[in-house]
XYZ file of C-alpha atoms in Angstrom:
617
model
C -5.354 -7.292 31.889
C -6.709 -8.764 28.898
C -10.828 -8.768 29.054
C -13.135 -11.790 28.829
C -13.656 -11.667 25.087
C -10.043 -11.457 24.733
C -9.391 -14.284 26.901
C -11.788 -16.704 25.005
C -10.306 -15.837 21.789
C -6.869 -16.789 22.808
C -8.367 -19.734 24.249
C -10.288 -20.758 20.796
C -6.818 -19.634 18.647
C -4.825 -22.464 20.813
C -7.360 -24.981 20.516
C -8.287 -24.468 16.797
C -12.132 -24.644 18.143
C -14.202 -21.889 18.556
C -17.236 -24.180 19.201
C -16.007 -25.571 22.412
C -15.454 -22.456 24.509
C -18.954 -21.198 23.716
C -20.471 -22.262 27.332
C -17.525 -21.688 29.497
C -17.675 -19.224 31.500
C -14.655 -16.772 31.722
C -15.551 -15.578 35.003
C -15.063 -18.970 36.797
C -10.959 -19.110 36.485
C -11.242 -16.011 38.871
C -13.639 -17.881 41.446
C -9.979 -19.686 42.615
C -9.956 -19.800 46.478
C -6.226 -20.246 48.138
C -6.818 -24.251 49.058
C -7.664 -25.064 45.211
C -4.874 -22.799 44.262
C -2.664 -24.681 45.824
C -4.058 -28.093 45.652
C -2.515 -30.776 43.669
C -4.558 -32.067 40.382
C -4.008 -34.683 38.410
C -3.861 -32.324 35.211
C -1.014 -30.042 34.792
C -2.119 -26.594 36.156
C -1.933 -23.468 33.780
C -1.216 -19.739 34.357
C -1.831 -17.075 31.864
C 0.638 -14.290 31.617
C 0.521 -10.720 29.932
C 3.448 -8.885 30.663
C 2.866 -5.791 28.378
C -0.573 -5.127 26.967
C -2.276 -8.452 25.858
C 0.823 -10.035 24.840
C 1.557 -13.481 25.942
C 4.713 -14.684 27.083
C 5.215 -18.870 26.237
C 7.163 -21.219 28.709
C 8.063 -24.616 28.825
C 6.749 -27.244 30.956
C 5.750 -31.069 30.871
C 3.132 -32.136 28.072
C -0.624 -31.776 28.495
C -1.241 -35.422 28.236
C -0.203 -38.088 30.466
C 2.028 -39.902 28.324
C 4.300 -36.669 27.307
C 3.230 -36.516 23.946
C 5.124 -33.678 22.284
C 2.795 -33.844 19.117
C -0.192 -32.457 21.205
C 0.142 -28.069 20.733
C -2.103 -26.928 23.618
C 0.039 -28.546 26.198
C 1.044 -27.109 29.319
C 3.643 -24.817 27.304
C 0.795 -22.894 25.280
C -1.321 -22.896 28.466
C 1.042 -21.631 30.894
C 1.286 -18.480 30.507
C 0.914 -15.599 33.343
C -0.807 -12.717 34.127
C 0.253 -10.178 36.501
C -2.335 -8.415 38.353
C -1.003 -6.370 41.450
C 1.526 -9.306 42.067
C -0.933 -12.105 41.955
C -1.295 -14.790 39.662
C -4.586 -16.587 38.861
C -4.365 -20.383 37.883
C -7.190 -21.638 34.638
C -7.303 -24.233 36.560
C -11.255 -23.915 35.495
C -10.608 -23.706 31.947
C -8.206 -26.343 31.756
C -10.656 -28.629 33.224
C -13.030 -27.633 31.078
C -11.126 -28.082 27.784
C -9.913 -31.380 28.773
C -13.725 -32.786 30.047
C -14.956 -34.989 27.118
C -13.784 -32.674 24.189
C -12.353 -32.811 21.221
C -8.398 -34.070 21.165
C -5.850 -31.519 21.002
C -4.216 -30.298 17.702
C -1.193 -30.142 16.469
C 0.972 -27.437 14.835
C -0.243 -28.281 11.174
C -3.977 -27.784 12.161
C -3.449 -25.172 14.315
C -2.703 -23.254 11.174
C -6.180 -23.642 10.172
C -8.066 -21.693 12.404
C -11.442 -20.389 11.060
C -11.815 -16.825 12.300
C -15.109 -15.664 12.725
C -16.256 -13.076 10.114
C -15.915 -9.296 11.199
C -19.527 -8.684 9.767
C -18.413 -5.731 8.507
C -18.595 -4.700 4.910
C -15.639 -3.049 2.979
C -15.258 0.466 3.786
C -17.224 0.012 7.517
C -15.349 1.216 10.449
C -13.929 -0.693 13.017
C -14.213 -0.387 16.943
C -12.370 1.477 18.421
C -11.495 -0.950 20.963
C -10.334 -3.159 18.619
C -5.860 -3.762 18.458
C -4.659 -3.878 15.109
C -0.570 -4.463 13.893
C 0.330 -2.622 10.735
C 0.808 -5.345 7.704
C 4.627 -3.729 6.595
C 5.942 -4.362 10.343
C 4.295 -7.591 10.790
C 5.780 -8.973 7.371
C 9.294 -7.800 8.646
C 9.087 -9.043 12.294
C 12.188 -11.942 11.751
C 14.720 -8.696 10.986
C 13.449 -6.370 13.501
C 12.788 -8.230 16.393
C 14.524 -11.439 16.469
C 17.697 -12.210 16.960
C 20.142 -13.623 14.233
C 19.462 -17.306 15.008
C 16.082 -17.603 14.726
C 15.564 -14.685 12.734
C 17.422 -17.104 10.279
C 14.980 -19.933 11.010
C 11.892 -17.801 11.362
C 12.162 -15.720 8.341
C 10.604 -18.702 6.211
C 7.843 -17.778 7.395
C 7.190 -14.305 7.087
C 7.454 -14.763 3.103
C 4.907 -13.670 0.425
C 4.227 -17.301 0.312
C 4.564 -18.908 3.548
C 3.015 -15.580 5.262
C -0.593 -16.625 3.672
C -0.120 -20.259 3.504
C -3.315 -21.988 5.769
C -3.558 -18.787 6.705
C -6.509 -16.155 6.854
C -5.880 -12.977 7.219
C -8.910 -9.662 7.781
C -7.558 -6.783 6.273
C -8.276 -3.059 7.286
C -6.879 0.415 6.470
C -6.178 3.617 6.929
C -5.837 6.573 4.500
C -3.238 9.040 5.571
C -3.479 12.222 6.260
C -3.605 14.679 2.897
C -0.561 16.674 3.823
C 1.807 13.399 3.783
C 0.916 12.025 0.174
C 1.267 8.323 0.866
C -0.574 5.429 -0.045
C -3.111 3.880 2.831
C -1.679 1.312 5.501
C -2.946 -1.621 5.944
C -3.447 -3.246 8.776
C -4.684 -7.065 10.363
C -6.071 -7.431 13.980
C -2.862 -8.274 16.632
C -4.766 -11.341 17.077
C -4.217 -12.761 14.278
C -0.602 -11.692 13.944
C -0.042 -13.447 17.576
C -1.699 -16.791 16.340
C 1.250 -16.596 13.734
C 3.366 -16.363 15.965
C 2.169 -19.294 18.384
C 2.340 -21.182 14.892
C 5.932 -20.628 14.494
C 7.021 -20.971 18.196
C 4.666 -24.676 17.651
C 7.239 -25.532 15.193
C 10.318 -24.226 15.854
C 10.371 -24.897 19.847
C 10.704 -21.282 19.801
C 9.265 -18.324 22.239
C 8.909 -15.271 20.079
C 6.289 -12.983 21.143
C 5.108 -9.182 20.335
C 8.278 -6.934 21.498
C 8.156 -5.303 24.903
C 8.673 -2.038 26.661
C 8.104 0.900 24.106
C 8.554 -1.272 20.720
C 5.333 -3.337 21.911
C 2.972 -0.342 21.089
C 4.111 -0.907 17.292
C 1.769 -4.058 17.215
C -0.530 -2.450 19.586
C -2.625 0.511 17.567
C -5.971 1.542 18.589
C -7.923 4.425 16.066
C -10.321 6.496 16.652
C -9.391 8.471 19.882
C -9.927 12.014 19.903
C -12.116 11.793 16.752
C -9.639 10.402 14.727
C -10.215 8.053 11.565
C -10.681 5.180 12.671
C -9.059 2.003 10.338
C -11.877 0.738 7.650
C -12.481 -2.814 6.516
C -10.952 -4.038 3.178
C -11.761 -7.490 3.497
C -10.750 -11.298 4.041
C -7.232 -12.785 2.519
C -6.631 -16.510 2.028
C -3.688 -16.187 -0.333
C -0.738 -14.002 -2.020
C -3.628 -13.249 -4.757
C -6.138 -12.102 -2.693
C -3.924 -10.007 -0.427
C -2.044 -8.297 -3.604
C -5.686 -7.742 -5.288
C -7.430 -6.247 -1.838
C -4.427 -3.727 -1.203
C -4.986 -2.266 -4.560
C -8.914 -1.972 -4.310
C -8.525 0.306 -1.276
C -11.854 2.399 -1.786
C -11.253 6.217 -2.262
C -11.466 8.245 1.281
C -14.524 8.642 3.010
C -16.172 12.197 4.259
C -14.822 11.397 8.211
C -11.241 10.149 6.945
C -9.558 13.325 8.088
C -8.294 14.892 11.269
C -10.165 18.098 10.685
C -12.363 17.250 14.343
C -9.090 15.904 15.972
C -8.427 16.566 19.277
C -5.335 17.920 19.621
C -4.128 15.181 21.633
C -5.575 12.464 19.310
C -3.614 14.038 16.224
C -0.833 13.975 17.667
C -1.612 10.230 18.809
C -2.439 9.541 15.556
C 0.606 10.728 13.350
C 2.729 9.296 15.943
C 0.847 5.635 15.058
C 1.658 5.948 11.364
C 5.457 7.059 12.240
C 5.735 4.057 13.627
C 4.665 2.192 11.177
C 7.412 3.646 9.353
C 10.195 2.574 11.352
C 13.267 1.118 10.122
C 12.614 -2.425 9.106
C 16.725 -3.726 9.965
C 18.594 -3.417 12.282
C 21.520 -2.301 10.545
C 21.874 -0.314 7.451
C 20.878 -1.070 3.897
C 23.508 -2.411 1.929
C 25.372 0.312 -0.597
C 24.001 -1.714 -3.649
C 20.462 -0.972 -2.610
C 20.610 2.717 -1.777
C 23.057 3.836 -5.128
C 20.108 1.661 -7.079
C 17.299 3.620 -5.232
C 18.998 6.778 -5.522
C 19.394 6.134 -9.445
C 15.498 5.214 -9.277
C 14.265 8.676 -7.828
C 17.099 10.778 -10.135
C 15.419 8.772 -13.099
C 12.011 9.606 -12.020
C 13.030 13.464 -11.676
C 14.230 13.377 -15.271
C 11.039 11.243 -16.685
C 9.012 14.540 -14.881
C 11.227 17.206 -16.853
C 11.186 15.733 -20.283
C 7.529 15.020 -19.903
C 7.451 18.916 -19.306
C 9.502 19.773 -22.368
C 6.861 17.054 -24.339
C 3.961 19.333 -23.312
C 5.342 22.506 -23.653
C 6.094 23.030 -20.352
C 9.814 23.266 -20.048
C 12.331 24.528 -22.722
C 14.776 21.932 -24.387
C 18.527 23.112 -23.429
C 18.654 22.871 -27.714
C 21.544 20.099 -28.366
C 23.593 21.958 -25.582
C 23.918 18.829 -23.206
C 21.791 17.597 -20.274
C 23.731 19.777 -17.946
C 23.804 23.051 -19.912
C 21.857 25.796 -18.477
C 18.398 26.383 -19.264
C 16.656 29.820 -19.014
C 12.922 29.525 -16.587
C 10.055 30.007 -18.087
C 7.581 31.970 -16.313
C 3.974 30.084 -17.055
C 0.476 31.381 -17.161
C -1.653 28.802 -17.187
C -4.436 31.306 -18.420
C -2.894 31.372 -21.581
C -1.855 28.708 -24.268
C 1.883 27.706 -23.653
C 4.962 29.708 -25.796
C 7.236 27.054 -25.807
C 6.129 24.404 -28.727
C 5.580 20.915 -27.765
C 8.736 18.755 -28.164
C 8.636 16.232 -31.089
C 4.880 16.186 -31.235
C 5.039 13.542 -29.828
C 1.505 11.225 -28.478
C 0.830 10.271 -24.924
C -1.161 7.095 -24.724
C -2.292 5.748 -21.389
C -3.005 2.119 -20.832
C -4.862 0.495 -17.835
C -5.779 -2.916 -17.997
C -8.533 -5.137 -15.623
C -8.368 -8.909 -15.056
C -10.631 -10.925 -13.177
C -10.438 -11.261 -9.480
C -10.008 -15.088 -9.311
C -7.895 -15.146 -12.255
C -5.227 -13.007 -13.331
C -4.686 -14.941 -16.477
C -8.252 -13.605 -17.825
C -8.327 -10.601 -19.362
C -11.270 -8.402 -19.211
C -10.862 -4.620 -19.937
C -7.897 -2.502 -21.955
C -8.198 0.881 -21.444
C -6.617 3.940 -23.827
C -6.183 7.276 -23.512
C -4.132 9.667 -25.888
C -2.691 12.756 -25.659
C -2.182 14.189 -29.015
C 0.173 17.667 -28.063
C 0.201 18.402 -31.863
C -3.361 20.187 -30.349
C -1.811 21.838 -27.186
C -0.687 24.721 -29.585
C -3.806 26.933 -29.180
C -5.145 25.648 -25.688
C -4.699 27.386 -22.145
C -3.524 24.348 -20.105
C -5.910 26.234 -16.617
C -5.448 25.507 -13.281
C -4.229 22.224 -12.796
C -4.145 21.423 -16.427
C -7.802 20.978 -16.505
C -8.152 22.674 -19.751
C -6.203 19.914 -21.647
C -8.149 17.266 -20.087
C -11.156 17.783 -22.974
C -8.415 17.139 -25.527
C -8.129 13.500 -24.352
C -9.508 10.855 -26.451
C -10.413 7.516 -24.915
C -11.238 3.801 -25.876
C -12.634 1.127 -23.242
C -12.379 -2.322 -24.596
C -14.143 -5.310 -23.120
C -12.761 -8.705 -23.714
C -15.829 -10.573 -25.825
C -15.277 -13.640 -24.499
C -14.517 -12.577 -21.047
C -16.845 -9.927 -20.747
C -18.986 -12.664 -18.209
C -16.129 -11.745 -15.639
C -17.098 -9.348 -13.426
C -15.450 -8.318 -10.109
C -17.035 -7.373 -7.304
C -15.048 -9.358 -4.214
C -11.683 -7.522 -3.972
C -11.953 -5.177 -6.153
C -15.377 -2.873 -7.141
C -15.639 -3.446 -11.036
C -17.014 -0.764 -12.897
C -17.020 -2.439 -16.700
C -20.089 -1.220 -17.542
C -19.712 2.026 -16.195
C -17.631 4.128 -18.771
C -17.883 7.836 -18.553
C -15.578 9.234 -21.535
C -17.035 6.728 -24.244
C -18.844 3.747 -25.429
C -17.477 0.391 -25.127
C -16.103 -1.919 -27.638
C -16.341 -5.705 -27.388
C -13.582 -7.251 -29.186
C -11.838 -10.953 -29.051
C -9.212 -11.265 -27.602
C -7.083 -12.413 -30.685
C -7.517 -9.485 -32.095
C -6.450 -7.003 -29.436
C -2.971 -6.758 -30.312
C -3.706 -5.834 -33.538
C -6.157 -2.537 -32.266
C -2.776 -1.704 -30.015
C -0.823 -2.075 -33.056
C -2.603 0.418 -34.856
C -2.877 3.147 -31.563
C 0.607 2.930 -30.724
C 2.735 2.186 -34.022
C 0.434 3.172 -36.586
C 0.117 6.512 -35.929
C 1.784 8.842 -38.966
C 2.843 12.490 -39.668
C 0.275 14.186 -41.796
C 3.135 15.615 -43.984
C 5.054 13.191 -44.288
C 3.998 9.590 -43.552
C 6.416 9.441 -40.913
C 5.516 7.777 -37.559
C 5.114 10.075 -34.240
C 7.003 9.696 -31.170
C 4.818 7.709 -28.636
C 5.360 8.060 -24.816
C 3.562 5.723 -22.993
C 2.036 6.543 -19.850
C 1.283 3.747 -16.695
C 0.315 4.316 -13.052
C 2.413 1.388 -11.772
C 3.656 0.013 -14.977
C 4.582 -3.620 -14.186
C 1.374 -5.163 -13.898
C 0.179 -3.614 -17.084
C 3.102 -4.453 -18.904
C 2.722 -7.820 -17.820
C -1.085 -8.365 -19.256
C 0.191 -6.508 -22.141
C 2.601 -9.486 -22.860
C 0.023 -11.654 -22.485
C -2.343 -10.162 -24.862
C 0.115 -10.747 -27.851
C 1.525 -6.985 -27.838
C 5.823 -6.690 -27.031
C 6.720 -2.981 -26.178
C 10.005 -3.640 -26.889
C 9.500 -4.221 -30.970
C 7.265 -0.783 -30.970
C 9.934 1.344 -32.776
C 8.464 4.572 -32.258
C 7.944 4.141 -28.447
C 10.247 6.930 -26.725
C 9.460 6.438 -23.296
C 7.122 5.076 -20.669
C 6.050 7.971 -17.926
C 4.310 6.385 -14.950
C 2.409 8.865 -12.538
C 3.161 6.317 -9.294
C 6.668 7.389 -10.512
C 6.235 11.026 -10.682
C 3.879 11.556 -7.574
C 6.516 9.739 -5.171
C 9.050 12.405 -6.464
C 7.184 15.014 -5.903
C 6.543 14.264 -2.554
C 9.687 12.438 -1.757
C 7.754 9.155 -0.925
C 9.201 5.804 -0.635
C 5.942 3.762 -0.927
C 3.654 4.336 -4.045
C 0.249 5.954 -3.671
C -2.966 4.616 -5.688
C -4.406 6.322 -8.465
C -7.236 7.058 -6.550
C -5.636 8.691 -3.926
C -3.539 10.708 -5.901
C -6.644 11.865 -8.358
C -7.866 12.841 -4.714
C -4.865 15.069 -3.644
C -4.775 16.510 -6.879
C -8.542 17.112 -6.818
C -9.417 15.566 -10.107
C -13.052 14.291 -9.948
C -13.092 10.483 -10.644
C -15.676 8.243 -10.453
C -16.176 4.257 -11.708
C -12.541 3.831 -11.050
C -11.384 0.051 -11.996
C -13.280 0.379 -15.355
C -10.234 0.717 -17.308
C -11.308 3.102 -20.029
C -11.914 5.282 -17.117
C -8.688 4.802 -15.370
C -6.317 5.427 -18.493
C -7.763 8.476 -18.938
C -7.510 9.106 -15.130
C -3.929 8.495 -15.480
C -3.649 10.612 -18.373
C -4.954 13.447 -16.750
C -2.767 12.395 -13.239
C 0.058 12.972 -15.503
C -0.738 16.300 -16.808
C -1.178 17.545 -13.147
C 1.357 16.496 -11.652
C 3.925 17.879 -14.263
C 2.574 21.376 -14.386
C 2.766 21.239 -10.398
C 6.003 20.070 -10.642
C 6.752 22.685 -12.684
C 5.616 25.406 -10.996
C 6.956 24.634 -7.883
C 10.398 24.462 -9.279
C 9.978 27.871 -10.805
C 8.490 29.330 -6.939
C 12.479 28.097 -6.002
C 13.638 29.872 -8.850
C 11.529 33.160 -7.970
C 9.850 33.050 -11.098
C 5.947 34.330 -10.563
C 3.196 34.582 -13.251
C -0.244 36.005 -12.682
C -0.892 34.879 -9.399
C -0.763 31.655 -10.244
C 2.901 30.949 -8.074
C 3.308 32.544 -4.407
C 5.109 32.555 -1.048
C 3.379 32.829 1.922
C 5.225 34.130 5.153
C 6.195 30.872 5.874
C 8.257 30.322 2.873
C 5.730 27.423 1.819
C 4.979 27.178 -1.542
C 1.652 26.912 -3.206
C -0.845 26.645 -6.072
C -3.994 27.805 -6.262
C -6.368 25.162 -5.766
C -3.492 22.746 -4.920
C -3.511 20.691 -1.817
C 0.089 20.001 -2.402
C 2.923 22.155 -0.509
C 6.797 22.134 -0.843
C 8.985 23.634 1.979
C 11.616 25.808 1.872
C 13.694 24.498 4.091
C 15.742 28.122 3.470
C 14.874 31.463 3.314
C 17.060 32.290 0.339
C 14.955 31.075 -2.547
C 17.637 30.309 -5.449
C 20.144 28.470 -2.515
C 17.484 25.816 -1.848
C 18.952 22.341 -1.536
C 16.398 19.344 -0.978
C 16.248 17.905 2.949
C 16.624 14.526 1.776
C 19.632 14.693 -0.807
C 20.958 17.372 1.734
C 21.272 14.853 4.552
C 20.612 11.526 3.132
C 21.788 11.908 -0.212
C 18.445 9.992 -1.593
C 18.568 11.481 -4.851
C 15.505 13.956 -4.685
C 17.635 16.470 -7.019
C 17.691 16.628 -11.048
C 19.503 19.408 -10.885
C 17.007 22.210 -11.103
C 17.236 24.171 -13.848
C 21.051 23.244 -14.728
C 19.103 19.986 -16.213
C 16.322 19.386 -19.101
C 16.063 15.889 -18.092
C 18.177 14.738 -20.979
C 17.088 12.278 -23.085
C 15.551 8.788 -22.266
C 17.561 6.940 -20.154
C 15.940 3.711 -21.957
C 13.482 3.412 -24.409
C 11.236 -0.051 -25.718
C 12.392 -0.975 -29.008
C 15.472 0.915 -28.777
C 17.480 -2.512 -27.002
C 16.731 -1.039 -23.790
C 14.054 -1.734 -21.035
C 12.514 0.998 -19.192
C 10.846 -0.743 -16.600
């Protein structure tokens, strides 16, 4: 039974009016003796009904007002509506009166769109209540395919789209980070609330009755946190549009002290992971077509190859010397104590690239951030745990658009601009940024002999940055000497066999890189320089523990046949006991494409390149 608070809200979501309801008092549709219940009235009586939770099942009946208007939405239809208590049913009999006594006329299904929700008054990053009900974002967005049949689903899934879902539309946003041990991004999350008014806003104008799913599927749009001294979700903030949404999910703040399980209850842990496995759940009914899964297969066996070659680039890995992608390739055993014996492939430069626009705008412009790798000075230098010793070798640039530099963010996303730890900033015009790029990326000759080095660039989640690239005047695909692009969203969903991509933050965090003043993009390039040094010589390591290569400590099993790292959070199961006859879970059973082929495979060579007549992204 839903509580008072509950029952006013649904009451202000079907009128569009918060205002109205203030004085009513909820208690007074319970005050119902048997000869009112019964009575005739000369309004059309309602009945409020909750069948699982604080769901509400919609009926049809006669119109609200006395000619049959169907343009009027709180009509009988959105009013009757059950509740079963012990096998009783209460009429609002009370709050029907008092909605239609001298108030404001009834809306219809374009302003009842527009409701104004009341501000959390919560900042970002501030828990929530734990008696608040929250629906994960991914299984509200894909509602029409899960849950309604293939009618409607046809007719409803207009509105579930990028567009449509935020159109009139406001939406409070809160989330969750996971757990360390499963390497994914934070969910998101909106109050159930506000995913039923959508759906009252859809039945309004499709004369349909689509509600939250019952019996067990109802709990998937049901989630409280916090039980058991559990994390409970955090506040992101307030979205109006596509823009705002898109720009809040990727200003998630880093993890807070309490977001862990380490005071769980037992019971609440286990309450807990089952809540994000079911945000997980399949999103169709039926099975993906073939033309997805061979291209998302061919995705994560690209990735896998991207990770080796970056290895052979930094001295990681040894090239299988012109014998063929599949010849075989002899381990070597790595001490990250000492400086690496296999020379750097092509001396080649990585240069990182993150790039800030403002909040409101995307079109404007407002920080470039560079970070290069030069492995021409690996030769000499102990890579250390985690590759932390290579990190000083980075050198960094944060440029500040001059005439933009008045943009600052602070709404969706925590701008850092004048906050650059690796550096001073440069203020530069904007029409002459593609020129500095120019001169990083293509200008960059042999000592000897003039000739221009092998650049791999390197992205965490490429396409946006690509994108503002573009529009700053500077084409990847005419850089000639531009290999490859490496992107560390890329490479940490391989590692960890993910299928949604993870933040830099989060995966600075579970490689336990200290970051600070992230979104200052000077900062973040080299963040994601030093993401991608990590994350190879993990990589690398761990495929050597399958091989049963071990180097001063530095690779072990435990009894468990878990591998680890010292000083890594990460961990790769064995899912045999026989170390060389691993095969991966997923291409085992699924055939996902988690495999490069060990150490059969050197990655190859670029399966595109920019300004080779091929796209890599």
């Amino acid at each position: 039974m839903e509580d008072d608070s509950d029952f006013i809200r649904r009451l202000q979501v079907l009128t569009g009016n918060t205002e109205m309801w203030e004085n009513f008092d909820p208690a007074s549709w319970r005050e119902i003796d048997s000869e009112e219940e019964t009575a005739p009235t000369s309004q059309p009586s309602a009945v409020f009904e909750t069948t699982e939770g604080p769901g509400a099942t919609i009926k049809n009946d006669e119109a609200w007002d006395s000619e049959g208007s169907t343009d009027m939405i709180l009509n009988i239809r959105h009013l009757r509506m059950e509740e079963k208590s012990q096998g009783r049913s209460y009429k609002l009999n009370k709050a029907r009166d008092f909605a239609a006594d001298g108030h404001e006329p009834l809306l219809d299904a374009g302003d009842l769109e527009k409701v104004d929700w009341k501000e959390t008054g919560l900042q970002r990053g501030e828990p929530s209540s734990e008696e608040e009900i929250f629906a994960p974002w991914r299984l509200v967005k894909h509602y029409p395919e899960m849950y309604v049949g293939k009618r409607n689903g046809e007719r409803a899934a207009p509105f579930f789209t990028d567009e449509a879902i935020h159109k009139n539309r406001i939406w409070d946003l809160y989330y969750v980070h996971q757990p360390a041990e499963i390497n994914k991004e934070p969910v998101i999350f909106v109050p159930t609330y506000q995913f039923e008014h959508l759906l009252e806003v859809v039945n309004a104008k499709l004369d349909t009755e689509l509600t939250i799913p019952p019996g067990v599927n109802a709990a998937k749009y049901k989630m409280r946190f916090g039980l058991g001294n559990t994390p409970r979700l955090r506040f992101l903030g307030r979205s109006t549009s596509p823009e705002t949404f898109e720009s809040l999910r990727q200003s998630v703040p880093e993890p807070h002290a309490d977001d862990n399980l380490k005071n769980a209850t037992t019971m609440g842990r286990e309450m807990f992971l089952d809540s994000l496995a079911k945000v997980f759940s399949p999103v169709t009914k039926g099975h993906k077509s073939d033309k997805n899964k061979r291209k998302r297969i061919d995705n994560h066996r690209a990735w896998g190859r991207s990770i080796k070659r970056a290895q052979r680039y930094l001295g990681l890995r040894q090239n299988a010397a012109g014998r063929g992608e599949t010849a075989p390739v002899v381990p070597q055993a790595l001490d990250l104590s000492q400086a690496m014996v296999v020379e750097p492939e092509g001396s080649v430069l990585f240069v990182a690239i993150d790039i800030e626009a403002y909040e409101f705008n995307q079109n404007i412009i407002t920080e470039i951030g560079i970070a290069v790798l030069d492995t021409a000075q690996l030769a000499k230098v102990a890579p250390g745990d985690g590759g932390k010793g290579w990190f000083p070798v980075i050198a960094a640039r944060h440029i500040r658009i001059k005439e933009n530099s008045w943009a600052h963010n602070s709404v969706h996303v925590h701008g850092c601009a004048d906050h650059f730890d690796f550096g001073t900033s440069e203020f530069i015009p904007q029409a002459k940024i593609r020129s500095v790029l120019g001169r990083i990326i293509d200008g960059v000759a042999h000592a000897d002999a003039g000739k221009k080095r092998h650049v791999v660039l390197v992205f965490h989640d490429q396409g946006q940055d690509i994108k503002y690239l573009n529009a700053l005047g500077y084409d990847i695909e005419k850089a000639e000497n531009v290999v490859e692009i490496v992107d560390t969203r890329e490479m940490h969903q391989y590692i960890v066999r993910g299928d949604n991509p993870t933040s830099l933050g989060s995966v600075l965090v579970l490689l336990d890189i200290p970051c600070r003043y992230l979104h200052n993009a000077g900062n973040d390039a080299v963040y994601t320089m030093q993401a991608m040094i990590s994350l190879a010589i993990k990589k690398r390591l761990s495929r050597l523990a399958k091989s049963g290569d071990e180097s001063n400590g530095q690779v072990r099993y435990n009894n468990d046949c878990v591998y680890t790292t010292l000083s890594s959070r990460y961990s790769f199961h064995l899912l045999t006991g026989t170390r060389s006859s691993h095969v991966p879970y997923a291409e085992f059973v699924q055939g996902e494409g988690w495999s490069s082929n060990g150490e059969e495979s050197d990655g190859g060579v670029p399966d595109s390149a920019p300004g080779h007549g091929k796209s890599s992204y």
